[in-house]
Amino acid sequence: MNTVISRDGTTIAYTRTGQGPALLLVDGAMCYRASGPNTPLAQEMADTHTVYTYDRRGRGESGDTTPFAPEREIEDIAALIEMIGEPVFLYGISSGAALALAAAASGLPVSKIAVYEPPFIVDGTRPPIPADYTASIETMLAQGKPGAAIRYFMRRGVNLPAPVVAMMTLMPGWSTMKKVARTLPYDAAFVTEFEHGRPLPEGRWDGVKMPALVVDGSKSPAWIRNGTRDLARVLPDAEHRTLDGQTHIVKPAALAPVLKGFFR
């Protein structure tokens, strides 16, 4: 297992594969190297890039240190980039896209950034998150109810229909998600500011001065596609792409050619 030590002493586990310019992939909520879309994406990208995947703190083989603050996750990315030893291409998906944007805006050596469907709610095409969204999740976790926290996240955060969420509890991956449910507030820290049905604020990501690619899927819900387009509008140097036939669960084989064309 490859590891780096973050600024607060937390061990962050990572995998390196392929050869070429360095590309660092950032996972979304409850995903990590052994369970999520970025490991298969890394395999698709490995013929043209040296790809780094890692377990965000509190997940997989990475450690965790309390108390949590959003800055700690940015420091984790900083430690990985320092280990890599050169400016990187950076990619994030879903809430990991919001983390990647925050890392790039902080001034880390990122040459280009690409994001897929950050879960921003910028209009009335779906209900905004409740005002006590994060507090509710934290209360459920403190009560030892990770399953309830995940169901609440899926219903109020992701906006999935109740029958779909009920079916998810019967799937084999449910137990895996429960093991990392305690990190749901970590993702919330990067996205809740932008989930209240208002257009994204001008100037919020002025620090993201490098070229950016903002991608969505043509079959994704209107609310998340609208948020993706609005992000492209407010970023200083961004282009927007839609992948035909793709949903929020984007297929690596469909996404990789677009990323290869951009990360040159």
mmCIF file of C-alpha atoms in Angstrom:
data_model
loop_
_atom_site.group_PDB
_atom_site.id
_atom_site.type_symbol
_atom_site.label_atom_id
_atom_site.label_comp_id
_atom_site.label_asym_id
_atom_site.label_seq_id
_atom_site.Cartn_x
_atom_site.Cartn_y
_atom_site.Cartn_z
ATOM 1 C CA MET A 1 0.000 0.000 0.000
ATOM 2 C CA ASN A 2 1.331 3.428 -0.988
ATOM 3 C CA THR A 3 0.731 6.242 1.480
ATOM 4 C CA VAL A 4 1.478 9.894 2.111
ATOM 5 C CA ILE A 5 1.154 11.795 5.367
ATOM 6 C CA SER A 6 -1.115 14.823 5.331
ATOM 7 C CA ARG A 7 -0.355 18.003 7.240
ATOM 8 C CA ASP A 8 -2.290 16.930 10.342
ATOM 9 C CA GLY A 9 -0.587 13.520 10.436
ATOM 10 C CA THR A 10 -3.352 11.545 8.727
ATOM 11 C CA THR A 11 -2.221 8.679 6.507
ATOM 12 C CA ILE A 12 -3.670 8.874 2.994
ATOM 13 C CA ALA A 13 -3.539 5.703 0.880
ATOM 14 C CA TYR A 14 -3.162 5.923 -2.886
ATOM 15 C CA THR A 15 -2.596 3.876 -6.039
ATOM 16 C CA ARG A 16 -0.490 4.828 -9.046
ATOM 17 C CA THR A 17 -1.045 3.342 -12.488
ATOM 18 C CA GLY A 18 -0.057 4.097 -16.078
ATOM 19 C CA GLN A 19 2.522 6.383 -17.627
ATOM 20 C CA GLY A 20 2.403 9.965 -18.843
ATOM 21 C CA PRO A 21 1.353 13.334 -17.380
ATOM 22 C CA ALA A 22 0.139 13.129 -13.784
ATOM 23 C CA LEU A 23 -3.641 12.949 -13.279
ATOM 24 C CA LEU A 24 -5.203 12.908 -9.800
ATOM 25 C CA LEU A 25 -8.789 11.631 -9.394
ATOM 26 C CA VAL A 26 -11.095 12.733 -6.558
ATOM 27 C CA ASP A 27 -14.050 10.576 -5.499
ATOM 28 C CA GLY A 28 -17.541 11.654 -4.482
ATOM 29 C CA ALA A 29 -19.603 10.726 -1.440
ATOM 30 C CA MET A 30 -18.931 7.300 0.125
ATOM 31 C CA CYS A 31 -16.683 6.259 -2.772
ATOM 32 C CA TYR A 32 -13.061 5.149 -2.507
ATOM 33 C CA ARG A 33 -10.567 3.066 -4.470
ATOM 34 C CA ALA A 34 -12.238 -0.283 -3.779
ATOM 35 C CA SER A 35 -15.776 1.006 -4.274
ATOM 36 C CA GLY A 36 -16.463 3.721 -6.791
ATOM 37 C CA PRO A 37 -16.034 4.922 -10.373
ATOM 38 C CA ASN A 38 -12.500 6.307 -10.269
ATOM 39 C CA THR A 39 -10.553 3.038 -10.182
ATOM 40 C CA PRO A 40 -12.088 1.822 -13.479
ATOM 41 C CA LEU A 41 -11.650 5.328 -14.887
ATOM 42 C CA ALA A 42 -7.954 5.184 -13.956
ATOM 43 C CA GLN A 43 -7.635 1.956 -15.946
ATOM 44 C CA GLU A 44 -9.168 3.673 -18.969
ATOM 45 C CA MET A 45 -6.763 6.615 -18.625
ATOM 46 C CA ALA A 46 -3.595 4.665 -17.856
ATOM 47 C CA ASP A 47 -2.454 4.361 -21.472
ATOM 48 C CA THR A 48 -1.928 8.110 -21.717
ATOM 49 C CA HIS A 49 -1.465 9.326 -18.121
ATOM 50 C CA THR A 50 0.092 8.426 -14.810
ATOM 51 C CA VAL A 51 -3.107 8.210 -12.800
ATOM 52 C CA TYR A 52 -3.358 8.571 -9.033
ATOM 53 C CA THR A 53 -6.424 7.408 -7.158
ATOM 54 C CA TYR A 54 -6.684 7.732 -3.389
ATOM 55 C CA ASP A 55 -8.961 7.025 -0.462
ATOM 56 C CA ARG A 56 -10.316 10.250 0.957
ATOM 57 C CA ARG A 57 -9.826 10.463 4.720
ATOM 58 C CA GLY A 58 -12.081 8.204 6.729
ATOM 59 C CA ARG A 59 -12.520 5.759 3.842
ATOM 60 C CA GLY A 60 -10.865 2.588 2.651
ATOM 61 C CA GLU A 61 -7.252 2.341 3.796
ATOM 62 C CA SER A 62 -6.804 6.016 4.677
ATOM 63 C CA GLY A 63 -6.846 7.238 8.245
ATOM 64 C CA ASP A 64 -8.779 10.058 9.825
ATOM 65 C CA THR A 65 -8.112 12.675 12.458
ATOM 66 C CA THR A 66 -10.656 14.653 14.447
ATOM 67 C CA PRO A 67 -11.921 17.275 14.465
ATOM 68 C CA PHE A 68 -12.729 17.475 10.773
ATOM 69 C CA ALA A 69 -12.486 20.701 8.792
ATOM 70 C CA PRO A 70 -12.789 21.134 5.012
ATOM 71 C CA GLU A 71 -9.210 22.417 4.891
ATOM 72 C CA ARG A 72 -7.963 18.969 5.914
ATOM 73 C CA GLU A 73 -9.184 17.413 2.659
ATOM 74 C CA ILE A 74 -7.475 20.145 0.654
ATOM 75 C CA GLU A 75 -4.294 19.432 2.617
ATOM 76 C CA ASP A 76 -4.645 15.753 1.687
ATOM 77 C CA ILE A 77 -4.639 16.691 -2.000
ATOM 78 C CA ALA A 78 -1.693 19.022 -1.377
ATOM 79 C CA ALA A 79 0.262 16.144 0.182
ATOM 80 C CA LEU A 80 -0.444 13.930 -2.810
ATOM 81 C CA ILE A 81 0.643 16.614 -5.279
ATOM 82 C CA GLU A 82 3.820 17.224 -3.274
ATOM 83 C CA MET A 83 4.551 13.496 -3.421
ATOM 84 C CA ILE A 84 3.921 13.461 -7.179
ATOM 85 C CA GLY A 85 6.431 16.270 -7.504
ATOM 86 C CA GLU A 86 4.923 18.177 -10.416
ATOM 87 C CA PRO A 87 1.764 20.116 -11.307
ATOM 88 C CA VAL A 88 -1.139 17.760 -11.911
ATOM 89 C CA PHE A 89 -4.262 17.458 -13.953
ATOM 90 C CA LEU A 90 -7.148 17.233 -11.466
ATOM 91 C CA TYR A 91 -10.521 15.519 -11.915
ATOM 92 C CA GLY A 92 -13.428 15.268 -9.465
ATOM 93 C CA ILE A 93 -16.872 13.709 -9.665
ATOM 94 C CA SER A 94 -20.059 14.713 -7.821
ATOM 95 C CA SER A 95 -19.181 16.131 -4.379
ATOM 96 C CA GLY A 96 -15.572 15.270 -5.205
ATOM 97 C CA ALA A 97 -15.878 17.829 -7.992
ATOM 98 C CA ALA A 98 -16.628 20.502 -5.392
ATOM 99 C CA LEU A 99 -13.588 19.384 -3.379
ATOM 100 C CA ALA A 100 -11.415 19.469 -6.503
ATOM 101 C CA LEU A 101 -12.611 23.010 -7.262
ATOM 102 C CA ALA A 102 -11.802 24.121 -3.716
ATOM 103 C CA ALA A 103 -8.337 22.579 -3.972
ATOM 104 C CA ALA A 104 -7.642 24.273 -7.305
ATOM 105 C CA ALA A 105 -8.931 27.608 -6.005
ATOM 106 C CA SER A 106 -6.604 27.378 -2.999
ATOM 107 C CA GLY A 107 -3.586 27.800 -5.257
ATOM 108 C CA LEU A 108 -2.309 24.220 -5.462
ATOM 109 C CA PRO A 109 -0.223 23.429 -8.576
ATOM 110 C CA VAL A 110 -3.035 22.267 -10.881
ATOM 111 C CA SER A 111 -2.494 22.637 -14.628
ATOM 112 C CA LYS A 112 -6.066 21.856 -15.702
ATOM 113 C CA ILE A 113 -9.203 20.728 -13.898
ATOM 114 C CA ALA A 114 -12.193 18.693 -15.056
ATOM 115 C CA VAL A 115 -15.343 18.009 -13.062
ATOM 116 C CA TYR A 116 -18.379 15.802 -13.601
ATOM 117 C CA GLU A 117 -21.774 16.855 -12.266
ATOM 118 C CA PRO A 118 -21.151 18.587 -8.954
ATOM 119 C CA PRO A 119 -24.490 18.390 -7.089
ATOM 120 C CA PHE A 120 -25.328 22.091 -7.160
ATOM 121 C CA ILE A 121 -28.989 23.187 -6.989
ATOM 122 C CA VAL A 122 -29.266 26.521 -8.786
ATOM 123 C CA ASP A 123 -32.982 26.832 -9.626
ATOM 124 C CA GLY A 124 -36.431 25.454 -8.850
ATOM 125 C CA THR A 125 -36.215 22.222 -10.828
ATOM 126 C CA ARG A 126 -35.965 20.305 -7.546
ATOM 127 C CA PRO A 127 -36.395 21.146 -3.853
ATOM 128 C CA PRO A 128 -33.362 22.685 -2.127
ATOM 129 C CA ILE A 129 -31.764 20.804 0.727
ATOM 130 C CA PRO A 130 -33.344 21.408 4.144
ATOM 131 C CA ALA A 131 -31.828 24.140 6.305
ATOM 132 C CA ASP A 132 -30.799 21.529 8.898
ATOM 133 C CA TYR A 133 -29.472 19.048 6.324
ATOM 134 C CA THR A 134 -25.954 18.581 7.717
ATOM 135 C CA ALA A 135 -27.094 18.733 11.334
ATOM 136 C CA SER A 136 -29.659 16.001 10.662
ATOM 137 C CA ILE A 137 -27.019 13.712 9.164
ATOM 138 C CA GLU A 138 -24.637 14.370 12.041
ATOM 139 C CA THR A 139 -27.372 13.582 14.577
ATOM 140 C CA MET A 140 -28.183 10.260 12.914
ATOM 141 C CA LEU A 141 -24.517 9.309 12.830
ATOM 142 C CA ALA A 142 -24.048 10.292 16.474
ATOM 143 C CA GLN A 143 -27.001 8.049 17.339
ATOM 144 C CA GLY A 144 -25.299 5.108 15.626
ATOM 145 C CA LYS A 145 -27.717 5.093 12.672
ATOM 146 C CA PRO A 146 -25.549 5.127 9.524
ATOM 147 C CA GLY A 147 -28.308 3.549 7.447
ATOM 148 C CA ALA A 148 -30.726 6.317 8.374
ATOM 149 C CA ALA A 149 -28.070 8.919 7.493
ATOM 150 C CA ILE A 150 -27.564 7.348 4.064
ATOM 151 C CA ARG A 151 -31.304 7.199 3.392
ATOM 152 C CA TYR A 152 -31.639 10.860 4.360
ATOM 153 C CA PHE A 153 -28.692 11.761 2.102
ATOM 154 C CA MET A 154 -30.210 9.849 -0.807
ATOM 155 C CA ARG A 155 -33.667 11.392 -0.364
ATOM 156 C CA ARG A 156 -32.844 14.994 0.592
ATOM 157 C CA GLY A 157 -29.375 15.366 -0.902
ATOM 158 C CA VAL A 158 -29.534 13.288 -4.080
ATOM 159 C CA ASN A 159 -33.335 13.666 -4.468
ATOM 160 C CA LEU A 160 -33.944 9.995 -5.260
ATOM 161 C CA PRO A 161 -37.531 8.696 -5.007
ATOM 162 C CA ALA A 162 -38.358 6.836 -1.788
ATOM 163 C CA PRO A 163 -38.957 3.467 -3.556
ATOM 164 C CA VAL A 164 -35.507 3.651 -5.164
ATOM 165 C CA VAL A 165 -33.862 4.323 -1.818
ATOM 166 C CA ALA A 166 -35.796 1.446 -0.251
ATOM 167 C CA MET A 167 -34.508 -0.888 -2.957
ATOM 168 C CA MET A 168 -30.933 0.274 -2.341
ATOM 169 C CA THR A 169 -31.070 -1.037 1.225
ATOM 170 C CA LEU A 170 -31.499 -4.554 -0.179
ATOM 171 C CA MET A 171 -28.456 -4.392 -2.474
ATOM 172 C CA PRO A 172 -25.045 -5.892 -1.556
ATOM 173 C CA GLY A 173 -23.346 -2.479 -1.637
ATOM 174 C CA TRP A 174 -25.505 -1.146 1.204
ATOM 175 C CA SER A 175 -23.269 -2.609 3.919
ATOM 176 C CA THR A 176 -20.214 -1.096 2.223
ATOM 177 C CA MET A 177 -21.808 2.343 2.215
ATOM 178 C CA LYS A 178 -22.719 2.054 5.893
ATOM 179 C CA LYS A 179 -19.030 1.606 6.738
ATOM 180 C CA VAL A 180 -18.153 5.030 5.304
ATOM 181 C CA ALA A 181 -21.404 6.871 6.076
ATOM 182 C CA ARG A 182 -19.626 8.825 8.808
ATOM 183 C CA THR A 183 -17.854 10.802 6.062
ATOM 184 C CA LEU A 184 -21.103 12.202 4.646
ATOM 185 C CA PRO A 185 -20.621 15.483 6.562
ATOM 186 C CA TYR A 186 -17.197 15.806 4.892
ATOM 187 C CA ASP A 187 -18.880 15.964 1.483
ATOM 188 C CA ALA A 188 -21.619 18.234 2.782
ATOM 189 C CA ALA A 189 -18.974 20.758 3.816
ATOM 190 C CA PHE A 190 -18.113 21.345 0.165
ATOM 191 C CA VAL A 191 -21.564 21.373 -1.419
ATOM 192 C CA THR A 192 -24.334 22.585 0.908
ATOM 193 C CA GLU A 193 -23.514 26.242 0.276
ATOM 194 C CA PHE A 194 -24.578 25.700 -3.332
ATOM 195 C CA GLU A 195 -27.710 23.579 -2.823
ATOM 196 C CA HIS A 196 -30.357 26.181 -2.009
ATOM 197 C CA GLY A 197 -31.887 26.871 -5.441
ATOM 198 C CA ARG A 198 -29.921 30.027 -6.198
ATOM 199 C CA PRO A 199 -27.557 30.742 -9.128
ATOM 200 C CA LEU A 200 -23.920 30.175 -8.284
ATOM 201 C CA PRO A 201 -22.178 33.288 -6.927
ATOM 202 C CA GLU A 202 -20.031 35.325 -9.269
ATOM 203 C CA GLY A 203 -16.386 35.271 -8.273
ATOM 204 C CA ARG A 204 -16.701 32.275 -5.937
ATOM 205 C CA TRP A 205 -14.097 30.306 -7.890
ATOM 206 C CA ASP A 206 -11.967 33.147 -9.260
ATOM 207 C CA GLY A 207 -8.938 31.237 -7.968
ATOM 208 C CA VAL A 208 -9.600 28.496 -10.521
ATOM 209 C CA LYS A 209 -7.629 30.320 -13.189
ATOM 210 C CA MET A 210 -6.471 27.232 -15.061
ATOM 211 C CA PRO A 211 -8.466 25.808 -18.005
ATOM 212 C CA ALA A 212 -11.514 23.897 -16.772
ATOM 213 C CA LEU A 213 -13.798 21.306 -18.320
ATOM 214 C CA VAL A 214 -17.301 20.929 -16.878
ATOM 215 C CA VAL A 215 -19.141 17.773 -17.947
ATOM 216 C CA ASP A 216 -22.632 16.364 -17.496
ATOM 217 C CA GLY A 217 -24.669 13.484 -18.893
ATOM 218 C CA SER A 218 -27.628 13.946 -21.230
ATOM 219 C CA LYS A 219 -29.775 11.526 -19.190
ATOM 220 C CA SER A 220 -29.031 13.091 -15.809
ATOM 221 C CA PRO A 221 -31.771 15.017 -13.980
ATOM 222 C CA ALA A 222 -32.405 18.578 -15.118
ATOM 223 C CA TRP A 223 -31.419 20.073 -11.769
ATOM 224 C CA ILE A 224 -27.898 18.684 -11.786
ATOM 225 C CA ARG A 225 -27.385 19.506 -15.464
ATOM 226 C CA ASN A 226 -28.513 23.082 -14.807
ATOM 227 C CA GLY A 227 -26.045 23.340 -11.948
ATOM 228 C CA THR A 228 -23.256 22.013 -14.151
ATOM 229 C CA ARG A 229 -23.958 24.581 -16.848
ATOM 230 C CA ASP A 230 -24.108 27.361 -14.267
ATOM 231 C CA LEU A 231 -20.705 26.311 -12.949
ATOM 232 C CA ALA A 232 -19.240 26.609 -16.446
ATOM 233 C CA ARG A 233 -20.726 30.109 -16.589
ATOM 234 C CA VAL A 234 -19.020 31.378 -13.423
ATOM 235 C CA LEU A 235 -15.600 29.734 -13.813
ATOM 236 C CA PRO A 236 -12.951 32.056 -15.298
ATOM 237 C CA ASP A 237 -11.861 29.740 -18.135
ATOM 238 C CA ALA A 238 -14.285 26.857 -18.664
ATOM 239 C CA GLU A 239 -15.864 24.844 -21.414
ATOM 240 C CA HIS A 240 -18.974 22.709 -21.014
ATOM 241 C CA ARG A 241 -19.549 19.266 -22.519
ATOM 242 C CA THR A 242 -22.513 16.895 -22.399
ATOM 243 C CA LEU A 243 -21.971 13.152 -22.766
ATOM 244 C CA ASP A 244 -24.776 11.639 -24.800
ATOM 245 C CA GLY A 245 -26.621 8.824 -23.054
ATOM 246 C CA GLN A 246 -24.830 9.197 -19.727
ATOM 247 C CA THR A 247 -26.276 9.633 -16.245
ATOM 248 C CA HIS A 248 -24.705 10.645 -12.927
ATOM 249 C CA ILE A 249 -23.280 7.117 -12.836
ATOM 250 C CA VAL A 250 -21.079 7.894 -15.812
ATOM 251 C CA LYS A 251 -19.419 5.042 -17.672
ATOM 252 C CA PRO A 252 -15.607 5.327 -17.621
ATOM 253 C CA ALA A 253 -15.381 4.240 -21.261
ATOM 254 C CA ALA A 254 -17.599 7.178 -22.262
ATOM 255 C CA LEU A 255 -15.811 9.732 -20.094
ATOM 256 C CA ALA A 256 -12.180 8.770 -20.695
ATOM 257 C CA PRO A 257 -11.916 9.941 -24.350
ATOM 258 C CA VAL A 258 -13.211 13.388 -23.367
ATOM 259 C CA LEU A 259 -10.735 13.661 -20.501
ATOM 260 C CA LYS A 260 -7.862 12.485 -22.705
ATOM 261 C CA GLY A 261 -8.681 15.168 -25.239
ATOM 262 C CA PHE A 262 -8.702 17.842 -22.541
ATOM 263 C CA PHE A 263 -5.768 16.739 -20.369
ATOM 264 C CA ARG A 264 -2.962 17.309 -22.838
#
